[in-house]
mmCIF file of C-alpha atoms and ligand atoms in Angstrom:
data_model
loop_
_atom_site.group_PDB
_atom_site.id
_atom_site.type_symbol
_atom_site.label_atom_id
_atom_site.label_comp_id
_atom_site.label_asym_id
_atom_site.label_seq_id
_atom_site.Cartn_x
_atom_site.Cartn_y
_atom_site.Cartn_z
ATOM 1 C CA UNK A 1 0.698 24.420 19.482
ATOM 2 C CA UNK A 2 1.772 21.029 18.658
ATOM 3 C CA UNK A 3 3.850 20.503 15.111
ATOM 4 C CA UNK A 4 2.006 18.052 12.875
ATOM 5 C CA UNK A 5 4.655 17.502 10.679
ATOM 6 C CA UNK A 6 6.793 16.994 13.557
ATOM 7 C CA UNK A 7 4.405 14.958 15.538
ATOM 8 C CA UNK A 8 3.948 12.687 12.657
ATOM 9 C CA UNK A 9 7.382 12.181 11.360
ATOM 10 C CA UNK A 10 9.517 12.866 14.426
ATOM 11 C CA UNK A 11 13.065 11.418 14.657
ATOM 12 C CA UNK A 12 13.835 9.397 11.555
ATOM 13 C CA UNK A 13 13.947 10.061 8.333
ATOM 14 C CA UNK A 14 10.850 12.089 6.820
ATOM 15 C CA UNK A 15 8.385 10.048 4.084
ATOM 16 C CA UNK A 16 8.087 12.162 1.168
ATOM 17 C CA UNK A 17 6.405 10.163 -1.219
ATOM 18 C CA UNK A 18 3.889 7.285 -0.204
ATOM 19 C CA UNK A 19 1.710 5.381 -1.971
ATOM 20 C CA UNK A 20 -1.340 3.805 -1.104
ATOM 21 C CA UNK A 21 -3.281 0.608 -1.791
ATOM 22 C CA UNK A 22 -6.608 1.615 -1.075
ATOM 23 C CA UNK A 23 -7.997 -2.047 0.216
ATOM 24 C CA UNK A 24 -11.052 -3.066 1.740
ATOM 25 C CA UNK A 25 -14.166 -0.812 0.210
ATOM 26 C CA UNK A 26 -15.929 -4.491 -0.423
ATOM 27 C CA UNK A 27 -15.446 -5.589 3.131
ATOM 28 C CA UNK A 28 -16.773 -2.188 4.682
ATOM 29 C CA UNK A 29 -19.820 -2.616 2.805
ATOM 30 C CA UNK A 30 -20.804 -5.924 3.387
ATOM 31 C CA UNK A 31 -20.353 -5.411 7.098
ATOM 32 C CA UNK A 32 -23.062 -2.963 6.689
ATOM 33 C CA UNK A 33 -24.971 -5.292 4.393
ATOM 34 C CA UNK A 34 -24.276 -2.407 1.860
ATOM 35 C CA UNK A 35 -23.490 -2.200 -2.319
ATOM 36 C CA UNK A 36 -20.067 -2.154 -3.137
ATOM 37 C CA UNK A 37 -20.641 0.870 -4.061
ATOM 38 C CA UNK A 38 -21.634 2.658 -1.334
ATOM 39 C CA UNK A 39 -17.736 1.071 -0.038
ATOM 40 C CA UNK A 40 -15.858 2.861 -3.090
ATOM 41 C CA UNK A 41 -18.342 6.080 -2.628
ATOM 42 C CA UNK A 42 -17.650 6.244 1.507
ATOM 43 C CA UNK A 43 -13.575 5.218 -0.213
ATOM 44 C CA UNK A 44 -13.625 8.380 -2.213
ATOM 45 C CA UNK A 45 -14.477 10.729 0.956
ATOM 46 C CA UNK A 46 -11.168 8.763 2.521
ATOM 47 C CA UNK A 47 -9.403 10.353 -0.282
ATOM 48 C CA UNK A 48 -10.842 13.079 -0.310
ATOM 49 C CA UNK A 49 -9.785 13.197 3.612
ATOM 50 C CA UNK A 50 -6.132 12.148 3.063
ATOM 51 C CA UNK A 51 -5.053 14.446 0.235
ATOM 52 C CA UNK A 52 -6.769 17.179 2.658
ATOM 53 C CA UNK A 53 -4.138 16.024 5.224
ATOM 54 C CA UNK A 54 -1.473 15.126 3.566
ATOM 55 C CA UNK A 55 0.805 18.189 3.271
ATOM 56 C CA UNK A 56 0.433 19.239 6.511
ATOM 57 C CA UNK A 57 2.030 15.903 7.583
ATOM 58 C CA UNK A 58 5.228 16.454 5.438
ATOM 59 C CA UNK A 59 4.488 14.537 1.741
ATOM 60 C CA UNK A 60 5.208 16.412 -0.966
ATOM 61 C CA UNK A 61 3.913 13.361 -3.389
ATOM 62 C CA UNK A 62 1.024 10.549 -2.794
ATOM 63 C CA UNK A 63 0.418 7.991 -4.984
ATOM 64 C CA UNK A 64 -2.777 6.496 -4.945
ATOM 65 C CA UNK A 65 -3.615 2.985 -6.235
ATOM 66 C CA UNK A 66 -7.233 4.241 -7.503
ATOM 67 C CA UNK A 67 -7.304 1.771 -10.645
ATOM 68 C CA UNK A 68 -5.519 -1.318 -11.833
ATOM 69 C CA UNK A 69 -4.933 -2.970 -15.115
ATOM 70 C CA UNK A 70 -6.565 -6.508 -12.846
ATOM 71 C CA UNK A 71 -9.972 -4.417 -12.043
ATOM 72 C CA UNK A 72 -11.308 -4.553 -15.328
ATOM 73 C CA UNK A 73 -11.885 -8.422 -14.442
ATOM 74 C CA UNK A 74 -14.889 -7.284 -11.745
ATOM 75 C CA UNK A 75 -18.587 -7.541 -13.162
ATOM 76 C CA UNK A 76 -18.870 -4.370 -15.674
ATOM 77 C CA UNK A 77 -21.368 -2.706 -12.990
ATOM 78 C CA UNK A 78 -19.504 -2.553 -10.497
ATOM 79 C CA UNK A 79 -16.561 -0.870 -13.055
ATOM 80 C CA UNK A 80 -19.188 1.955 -14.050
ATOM 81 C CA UNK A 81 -19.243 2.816 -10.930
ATOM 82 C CA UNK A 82 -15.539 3.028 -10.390
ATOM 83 C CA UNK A 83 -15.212 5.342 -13.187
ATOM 84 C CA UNK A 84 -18.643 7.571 -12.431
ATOM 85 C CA UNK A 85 -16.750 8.015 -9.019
ATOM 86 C CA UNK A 86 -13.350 9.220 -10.565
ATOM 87 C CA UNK A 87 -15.335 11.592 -12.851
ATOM 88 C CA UNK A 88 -17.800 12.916 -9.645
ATOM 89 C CA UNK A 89 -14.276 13.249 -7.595
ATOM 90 C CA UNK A 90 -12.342 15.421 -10.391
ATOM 91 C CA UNK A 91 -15.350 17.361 -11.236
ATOM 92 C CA UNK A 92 -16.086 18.115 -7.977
ATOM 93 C CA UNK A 93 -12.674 18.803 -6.766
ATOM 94 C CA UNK A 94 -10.762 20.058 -9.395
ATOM 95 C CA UNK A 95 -11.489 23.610 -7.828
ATOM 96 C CA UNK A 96 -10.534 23.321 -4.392
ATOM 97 C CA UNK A 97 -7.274 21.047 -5.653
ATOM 98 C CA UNK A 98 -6.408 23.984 -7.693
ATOM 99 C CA UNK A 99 -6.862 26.445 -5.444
ATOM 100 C CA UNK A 100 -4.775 24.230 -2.404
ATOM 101 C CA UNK A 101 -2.380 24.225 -4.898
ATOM 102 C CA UNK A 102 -1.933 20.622 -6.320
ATOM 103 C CA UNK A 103 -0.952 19.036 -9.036
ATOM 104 C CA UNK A 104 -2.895 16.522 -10.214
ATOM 105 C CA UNK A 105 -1.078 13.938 -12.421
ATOM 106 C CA UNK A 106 -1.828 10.111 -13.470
ATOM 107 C CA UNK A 107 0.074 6.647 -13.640
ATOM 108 C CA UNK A 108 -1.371 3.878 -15.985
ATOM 109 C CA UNK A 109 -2.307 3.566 -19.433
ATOM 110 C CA UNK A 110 -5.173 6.459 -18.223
ATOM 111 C CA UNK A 111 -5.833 7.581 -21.690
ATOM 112 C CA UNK A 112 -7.431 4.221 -22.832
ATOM 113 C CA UNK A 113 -10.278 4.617 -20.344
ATOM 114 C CA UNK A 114 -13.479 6.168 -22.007
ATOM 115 C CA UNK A 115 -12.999 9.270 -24.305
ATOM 116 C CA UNK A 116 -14.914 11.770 -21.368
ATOM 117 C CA UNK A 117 -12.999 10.679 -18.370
ATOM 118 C CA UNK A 118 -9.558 11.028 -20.646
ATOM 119 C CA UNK A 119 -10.600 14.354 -21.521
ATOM 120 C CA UNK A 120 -11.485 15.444 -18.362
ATOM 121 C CA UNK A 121 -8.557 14.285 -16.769
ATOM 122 C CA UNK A 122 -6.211 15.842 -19.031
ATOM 123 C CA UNK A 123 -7.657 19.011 -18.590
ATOM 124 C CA UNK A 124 -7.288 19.142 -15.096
ATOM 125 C CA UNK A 125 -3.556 17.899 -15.625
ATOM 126 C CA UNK A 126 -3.576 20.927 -18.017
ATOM 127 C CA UNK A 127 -5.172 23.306 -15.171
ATOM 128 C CA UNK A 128 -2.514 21.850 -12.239
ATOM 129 C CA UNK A 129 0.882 21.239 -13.731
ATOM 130 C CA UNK A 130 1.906 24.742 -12.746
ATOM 131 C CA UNK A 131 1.124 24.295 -9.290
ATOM 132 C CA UNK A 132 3.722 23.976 -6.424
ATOM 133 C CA UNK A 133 2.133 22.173 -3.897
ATOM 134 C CA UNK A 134 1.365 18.364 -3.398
ATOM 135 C CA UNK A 135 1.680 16.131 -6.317
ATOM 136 C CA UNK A 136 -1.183 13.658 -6.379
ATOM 137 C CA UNK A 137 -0.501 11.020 -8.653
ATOM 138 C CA UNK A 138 -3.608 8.703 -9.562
ATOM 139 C CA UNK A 139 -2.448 5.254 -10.714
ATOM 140 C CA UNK A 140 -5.714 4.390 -13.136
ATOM 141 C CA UNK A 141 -5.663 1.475 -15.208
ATOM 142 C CA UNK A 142 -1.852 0.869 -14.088
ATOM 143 C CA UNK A 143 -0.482 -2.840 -13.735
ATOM 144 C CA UNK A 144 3.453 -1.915 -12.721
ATOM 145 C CA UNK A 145 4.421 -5.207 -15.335
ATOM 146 C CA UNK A 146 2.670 -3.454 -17.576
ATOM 147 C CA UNK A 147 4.613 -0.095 -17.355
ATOM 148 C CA UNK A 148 7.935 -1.926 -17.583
ATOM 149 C CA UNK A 149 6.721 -3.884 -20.950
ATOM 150 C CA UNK A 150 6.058 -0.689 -22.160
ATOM 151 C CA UNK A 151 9.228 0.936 -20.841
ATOM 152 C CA UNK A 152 10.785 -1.971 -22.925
ATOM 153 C CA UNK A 153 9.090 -1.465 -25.900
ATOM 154 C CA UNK A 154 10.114 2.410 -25.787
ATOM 155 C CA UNK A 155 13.688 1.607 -24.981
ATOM 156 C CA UNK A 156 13.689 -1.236 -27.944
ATOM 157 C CA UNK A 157 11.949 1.453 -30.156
ATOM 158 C CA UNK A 158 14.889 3.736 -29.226
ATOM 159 C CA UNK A 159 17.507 1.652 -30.111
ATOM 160 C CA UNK A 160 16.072 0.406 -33.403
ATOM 161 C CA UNK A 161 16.067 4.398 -33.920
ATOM 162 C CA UNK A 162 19.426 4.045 -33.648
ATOM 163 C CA UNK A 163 19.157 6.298 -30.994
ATOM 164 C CA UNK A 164 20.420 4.495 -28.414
ATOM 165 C CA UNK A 165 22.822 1.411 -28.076
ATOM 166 C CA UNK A 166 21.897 -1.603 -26.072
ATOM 167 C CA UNK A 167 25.097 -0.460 -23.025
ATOM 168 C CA UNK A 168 23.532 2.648 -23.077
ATOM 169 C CA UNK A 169 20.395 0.966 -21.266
ATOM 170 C CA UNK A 170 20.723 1.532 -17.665
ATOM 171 C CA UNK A 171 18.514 1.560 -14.198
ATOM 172 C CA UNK A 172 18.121 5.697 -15.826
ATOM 173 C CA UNK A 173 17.116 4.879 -19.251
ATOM 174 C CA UNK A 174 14.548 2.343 -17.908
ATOM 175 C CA UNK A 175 13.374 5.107 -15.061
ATOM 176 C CA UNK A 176 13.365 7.786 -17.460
ATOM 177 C CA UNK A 177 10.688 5.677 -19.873
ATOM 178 C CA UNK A 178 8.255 4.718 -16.561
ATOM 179 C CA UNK A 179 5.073 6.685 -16.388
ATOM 180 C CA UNK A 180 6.220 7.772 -12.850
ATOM 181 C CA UNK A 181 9.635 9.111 -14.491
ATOM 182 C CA UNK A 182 10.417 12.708 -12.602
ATOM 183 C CA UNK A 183 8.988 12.098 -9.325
ATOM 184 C CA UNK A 184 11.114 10.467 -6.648
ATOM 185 C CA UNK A 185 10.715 7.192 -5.540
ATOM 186 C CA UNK A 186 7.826 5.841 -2.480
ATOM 187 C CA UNK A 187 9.584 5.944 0.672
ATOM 188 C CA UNK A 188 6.704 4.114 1.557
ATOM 189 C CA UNK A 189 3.971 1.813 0.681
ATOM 190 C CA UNK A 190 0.838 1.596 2.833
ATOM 191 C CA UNK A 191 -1.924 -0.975 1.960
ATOM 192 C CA UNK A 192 -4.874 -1.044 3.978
ATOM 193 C CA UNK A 193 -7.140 -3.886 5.096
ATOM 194 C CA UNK A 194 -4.791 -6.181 6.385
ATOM 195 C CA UNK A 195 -4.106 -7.916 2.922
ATOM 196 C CA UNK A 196 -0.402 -8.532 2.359
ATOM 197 C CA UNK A 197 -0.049 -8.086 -1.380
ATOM 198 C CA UNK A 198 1.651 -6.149 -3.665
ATOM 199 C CA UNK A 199 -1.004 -6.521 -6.505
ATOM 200 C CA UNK A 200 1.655 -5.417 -9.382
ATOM 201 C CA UNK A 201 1.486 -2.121 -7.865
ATOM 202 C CA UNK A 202 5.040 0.331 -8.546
ATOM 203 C CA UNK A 203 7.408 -3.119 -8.865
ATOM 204 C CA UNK A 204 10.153 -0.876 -10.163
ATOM 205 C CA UNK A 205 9.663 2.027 -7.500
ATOM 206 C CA UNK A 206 9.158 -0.199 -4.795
ATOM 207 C CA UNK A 207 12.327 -1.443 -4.561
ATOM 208 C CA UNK A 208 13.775 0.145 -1.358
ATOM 209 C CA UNK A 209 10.070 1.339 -0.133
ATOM 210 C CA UNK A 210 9.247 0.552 3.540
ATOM 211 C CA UNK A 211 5.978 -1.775 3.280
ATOM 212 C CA UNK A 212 3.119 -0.713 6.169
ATOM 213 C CA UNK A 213 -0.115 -2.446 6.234
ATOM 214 C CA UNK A 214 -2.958 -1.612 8.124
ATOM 215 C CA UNK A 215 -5.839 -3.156 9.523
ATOM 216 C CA UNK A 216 -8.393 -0.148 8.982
ATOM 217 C CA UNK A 217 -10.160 -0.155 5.997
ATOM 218 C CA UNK A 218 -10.003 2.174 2.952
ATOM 219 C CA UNK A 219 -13.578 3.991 4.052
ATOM 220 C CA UNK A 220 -12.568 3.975 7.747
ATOM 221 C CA UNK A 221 -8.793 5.899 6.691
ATOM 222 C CA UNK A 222 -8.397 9.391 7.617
ATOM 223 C CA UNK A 223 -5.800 11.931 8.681
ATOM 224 C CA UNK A 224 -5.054 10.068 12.136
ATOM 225 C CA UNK A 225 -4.479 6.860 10.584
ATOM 226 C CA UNK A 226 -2.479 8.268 7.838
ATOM 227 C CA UNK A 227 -0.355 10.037 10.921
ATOM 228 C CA UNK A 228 -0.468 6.712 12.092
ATOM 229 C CA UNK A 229 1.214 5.284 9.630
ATOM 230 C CA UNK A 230 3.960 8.099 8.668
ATOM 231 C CA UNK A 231 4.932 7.757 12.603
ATOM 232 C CA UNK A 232 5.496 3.772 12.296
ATOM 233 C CA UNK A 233 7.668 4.997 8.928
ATOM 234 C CA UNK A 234 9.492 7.383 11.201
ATOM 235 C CA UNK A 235 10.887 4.127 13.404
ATOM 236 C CA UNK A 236 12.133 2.110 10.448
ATOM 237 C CA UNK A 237 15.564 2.377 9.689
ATOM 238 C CA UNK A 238 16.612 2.417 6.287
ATOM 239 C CA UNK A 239 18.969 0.457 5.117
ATOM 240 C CA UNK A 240 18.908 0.222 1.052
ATOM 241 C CA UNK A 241 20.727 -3.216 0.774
ATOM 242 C CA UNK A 242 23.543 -1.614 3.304
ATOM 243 C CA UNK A 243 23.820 -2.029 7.189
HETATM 244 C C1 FPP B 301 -10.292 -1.876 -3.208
HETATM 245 O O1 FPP B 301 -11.433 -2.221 -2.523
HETATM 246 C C2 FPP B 301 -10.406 -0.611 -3.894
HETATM 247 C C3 FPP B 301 -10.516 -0.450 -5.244
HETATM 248 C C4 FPP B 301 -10.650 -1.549 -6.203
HETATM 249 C C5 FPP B 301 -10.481 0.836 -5.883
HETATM 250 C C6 FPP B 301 -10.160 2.020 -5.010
HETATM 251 C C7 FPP B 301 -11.184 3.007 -5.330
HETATM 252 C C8 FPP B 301 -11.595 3.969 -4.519
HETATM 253 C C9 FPP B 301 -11.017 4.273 -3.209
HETATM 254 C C10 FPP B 301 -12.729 4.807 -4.947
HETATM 255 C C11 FPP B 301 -12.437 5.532 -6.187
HETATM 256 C C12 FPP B 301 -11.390 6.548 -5.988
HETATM 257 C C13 FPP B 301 -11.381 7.726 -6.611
HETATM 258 C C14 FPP B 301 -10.347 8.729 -6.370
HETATM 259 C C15 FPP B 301 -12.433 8.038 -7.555
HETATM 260 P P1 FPP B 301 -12.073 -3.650 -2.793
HETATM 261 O O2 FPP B 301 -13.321 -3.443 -3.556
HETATM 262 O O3 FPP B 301 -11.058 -4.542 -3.442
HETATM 263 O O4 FPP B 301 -12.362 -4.118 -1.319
HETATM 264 P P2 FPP B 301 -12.459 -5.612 -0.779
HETATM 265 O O5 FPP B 301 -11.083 -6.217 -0.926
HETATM 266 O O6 FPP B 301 -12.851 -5.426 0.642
HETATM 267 O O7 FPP B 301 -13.496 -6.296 -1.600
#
């Protein structure tokens, strides 16, 4: 019986956390002379695909770039659509996420999307948090210069409270005041689609991540290209500004 976990992430060190740029939805569909749509809607059965497969090749966190504070720019169709799909994919998965044990959690100024999806999304935060297993974090309407202003504003807040003095601001007290404060740090970044950007996605977190891009895009991901891409983690060496 071969070891997935093993098979995946043999030899170096193991990824733990990764998060994912989910690129290329547009491109798949358009190939197939398509609707975006139908791209993000084949994009959501990739997720649905790689949180399936995910603990079973060693994360214990995955952080998925589902959102961003830049998307609100696209025509307000194609937006509907984005945020039917999250709704269709927590309603229709909230079960089997619970009962897999994970934790569903979110990244991004989430509760100033529309007053249904918030609700519904902090329910099933509600219904998770006790869970155990693999903490899926869902980065919706998240810009990472955007989290640090606000990280800024709470730390300014803080010391106008008098609750804090300006030395007493450190690489912590900024961490601490992220949305992403309590979970570890990406070991990795994957972005898919070939595109080499960061897109203001985790600029804080990202700081000592290993950066793997892909050519396969989003709808095309699925367990063997996520196994894929934890091995080519697996033959990086880490050095974290050392040697
Ligand atoms: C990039 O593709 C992807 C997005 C803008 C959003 C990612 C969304 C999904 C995978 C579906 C929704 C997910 C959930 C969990 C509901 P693109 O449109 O920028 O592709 P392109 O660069 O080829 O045009």
């Amino acid at each position: 019986m071969g070891d997935p976990v093993g098979d995946a992430q043999s030899g170096g060190e193991r990824c733990r956390h990764l998060a994912i740029i989910m690129d290329g939805n547009g491109r798949w569909a358009k190939a197939r002379r398509l609707p975006r749509i139908a791209g993000h809607r084949e994009g959501v059965e990739a997720v649905r695909r790689v949180v399936e497969a995910a603990p079973g090749l060693g994360l214990d966190v995955l952080t998925l770039y589902a959102f961003s504070s830049e998307n609100w720019k696209r025509p307000p169709d194609e937006v509907n659509d984005l945020m039917g799909l999250l709704k269709h994919y927590v309603q229709s998965e909230i079960n089997a996420l619970h009962k897999n044990g994970v934790r569903l959690d979110f990244i991004g100024d989430w509760q100033a999307l529309r007053p249904d999806l918030v609700d519904l999304l902090q329910r099933a935060r509600t219904r998770t948090a006790g869970n155990r297993g693999l903490k899926l974090v869902m980065a919706l309407n998240y810009g990472g210069q955007g989290e640090l202003v606000r990280a800024a504003q709470a730390l300014a807040r803080a010391v106008a409270a008098g609750e804090l003095t300006p030395e007493a601001i450190t690489a912590e007290a900024l961490e601490a005041r992220l949305d992403t404060a309590g979970y570890p740090p990406p070991d990795a970044v994957l972005r898919t689609s070939g595109e080499l950007r960061l897109s203001n996605f985790l600029l804080w977190q990202a700081a000592y991540a290993e950066y793997i891009v892909t050519d396969t895009l989003w709808p095309d991901f699925d367990g063997a290209a996520l196994a894929q891409a934890l091995a080519e983690f697996s033959r990086r060496e880490r050095r974290f500004g050392g040697r």
